[in-house]
Amino acid sequence: MIRLLLLFSGLMLAFFLQAQDVTISGTIKDGENGEDLIGATVAVPELGLGTSSNAYGFYSLSVPTGDTLKVVFSYVGFQSQAFTLLPRQDTTFNINLTTGVQLDEVVVKANSFQEQINSTEMSVEAITTREAKLVPVLLGESDILKTIQLKPGIPSGSEGRTGLFVRGGAQDQNLIVLDEAVVYNANHLFGFFSTFNTDAVKDLKIYKGGFPAEYGGRLSSVIDVKLKDGNNQKFAGSGGLGLISSRLTLEGPIQKDKSSFIVSGRRTYVDLLTRQVNRANEDNEDFSPIPDYYFYDLNAKVNFQLSDKDRLFLSGYFGRDVFGFSSDFFNFDFDWGNATGTARWNHVFNPKLFANTTFTYSDYQYNINNQITGFSFGLGSNIADASLKTDFFYAANNQHTIRFGAMATHHTFTVGRLQAGSDDGVVSFSAGQEFQGVEFGAYVSDEMELSEALSINAGLRFSGFNNDGKTYVGLEPRVAARYKLSERWALKSSYARMYQYLHLIANAGVALPTDIWYPSTQRVQPQRSDQVATGASYLLGSQYFLNFELYYKWLDNQLQFVDGAQIFVNDELEDEFAVGEGRAYGMEFSIEKKEGRLTGWIGYTLALTRLQNFETLDPNGRFAQESEGFGPFNPIYDRRHDISVVALYELSKRWTASATFVYGSGDLTWLPPGRFTFQDVPGAGFEAVVPDYRERNNFRLPAYHRLDLGLVYKFFPKWGESDLTLSVVNAYDRRNAFFIFFEPEFEGEESNTGGINIPTRIAANQVSLFPILPSLTWNFQF
């Protein structure tokens, strides 16, 4: 009997040991340059198991002990690699993937559309640097952030419009992070270009809804931009020479396989030409000098493999726009820009637990200096952040991937800083406000594979903000679900609550660098949104991906200026605020193709945004009487229809043609429905041209549409690769409206006896910015 018990115990122990899972973990990199591959696939086909690498290339997959298994590593555009492993114990297995001659076959195996079907993520758009560089662009300056605006739900049209307006949200409701540091103004040249140099960017992803729990602080979108780490295999470079700017990127190993660097810079040089024109016309009394304008930016990053389990990343960004004008009696200087710094430490605790600790610093400011003979005037504003956060990635098993972490940010706000006075010191005055605030948060989420068909990502974020003796806190539940009807069909739904403790105080008509970031205070409560979304994805064949989504968003505590607000140099700015709520809902549809000679996508958005119930605040922060507010209205970025078509066609190894077409319902603008007359003093003449403004944003501009064309010719010198890129923006010379103004037209001359001079008509005139604009850029890579 004892022998039988011992034998039975031995068999049970053997069965138990065999049934235990072991973990295969490691990092997946690009074998040519050592860059981490984000979202690379790790699969055991015979068991139906799989996972993907995180933002740092780390993966963890649990497999049962026993016989040998075939593990396949794949990534879109790279040659898949298969290895046979004997799973007896936890194993660290790092892998380098490379492109190869079997590219077409590999792309089918590592199908990014299939990964989108399998993922719980929805309302997410991504763009590659290849697509950004092939899409026709204004003045030849490729722009990955502008290219993402060609995706559904992110209005792409508008002449000279700055900012992003995602799913009915205002421009301040987008969280833009560069290597995890917040960028408060992501625009150059008043919004025509973004601050991101495409040559230095590795990955860009935008979340329009279904936000993961690790993100917080904004209502409408998260734009996560990651810089390249630098080539740790060999020295390399790339750059370009265009009509208005040049750029250069250098990267290489500090110690091969262990550390690397990348430095990328860009500068416009139109100012160098205009200065020569001004100098040549110094003696011409009828010549009006051309103002100076240029922008520049610089990205730098180094990373070190400290050990098998530790990596250190240091990165930074600095960019500025500089505008200046001077004359014999007048000098005007205006500059604005961002500076960010990031220090990150990756640590692998064990095959299942990975951590990333990040310290970031971010500073955005603008400065205006004006000097008139005998008098100086200076105006500025800035927001500076110091932030510390830790994120953990725990692969409990193949059914549960848990993420958790915490963060804290110290904000410093300088609002409307003014220094003015006479040069002799007789007259001197100043104004402005300063705030100190602390924002904090903690989160946990679990991505659960409940069955082969059903997956759920559920999370909870706790956030808060302290400033002005007031502390606000909020709970932000997040949930996203995916149900696979088949390998080609998937249904998805999501819900997310977001709190936003910072507000961008902007003029209602146009966005400028002088817009001010303002914190929540005793009187100004944080913004809040609740968004639900549902949709379906379908993989048509292996090349076409169809996606359809519906969304509805509730917006609370939305800030607007009251009519006739005093914006600048006002230490009681909160008296100019009105607070209300909003609703935004719509439908998005897209069809995309990423393989073959013809690639691209078609996107359509039907949307509506409405703001309402605005009331001013009393001294205690409560709503005043309803009569002191203003009626419901649609914001200027409310656009009913938005269509984008992007096509990239590889004619041959050397030639690639591209085209984009965008159509959007005209933006709203605020125009007077009538005019009235007034007489300044008795006996003076009448002016019958004073506008009478009533309902906000009461006129829709003509529809916006534009066709852009591009042609790329590649050639292959001995030292690397090179191409000439021809872009033609607004190919059929559509004169889209930038703004409309009214001008009275008179007959005859005004009477000198105080008579009434009545205009015969009030004419509406349209101002357009861009005619047809060709450009040529030379790009190189070595």
CSV table of C-alpha atoms in Angstrom, one decimal, residues 2-20 65:
chain,number,residue,atom,x,y,z
A,2,ILE,CA,2.8,2.4,0.9
A,3,ARG,CA,4.5,1.6,-2.4
A,4,LEU,CA,1.3,2.3,-4.3
A,5,LEU,CA,0.9,5.6,-2.5
A,6,LEU,CA,4.5,6.6,-3.2
A,7,LEU,CA,4.0,5.6,-6.9
A,8,PHE,CA,0.8,7.6,-7.2
A,9,SER,CA,2.4,10.6,-5.5
A,10,GLY,CA,5.3,10.4,-7.9
A,11,LEU,CA,3.0,10.3,-10.9
A,12,MET,CA,0.9,13.3,-9.6
A,13,LEU,CA,4.1,15.3,-8.9
A,14,ALA,CA,5.4,14.5,-12.4
A,15,PHE,CA,2.0,15.5,-13.9
A,16,PHE,CA,2.0,18.7,-11.8
A,17,LEU,CA,5.5,19.7,-12.9
A,18,GLN,CA,4.7,19.0,-16.5
A,19,ALA,CA,1.5,21.1,-16.3
A,20,GLN,CA,3.4,24.1,-14.9
A,65,THR,CA,6.6,22.7,-20.0
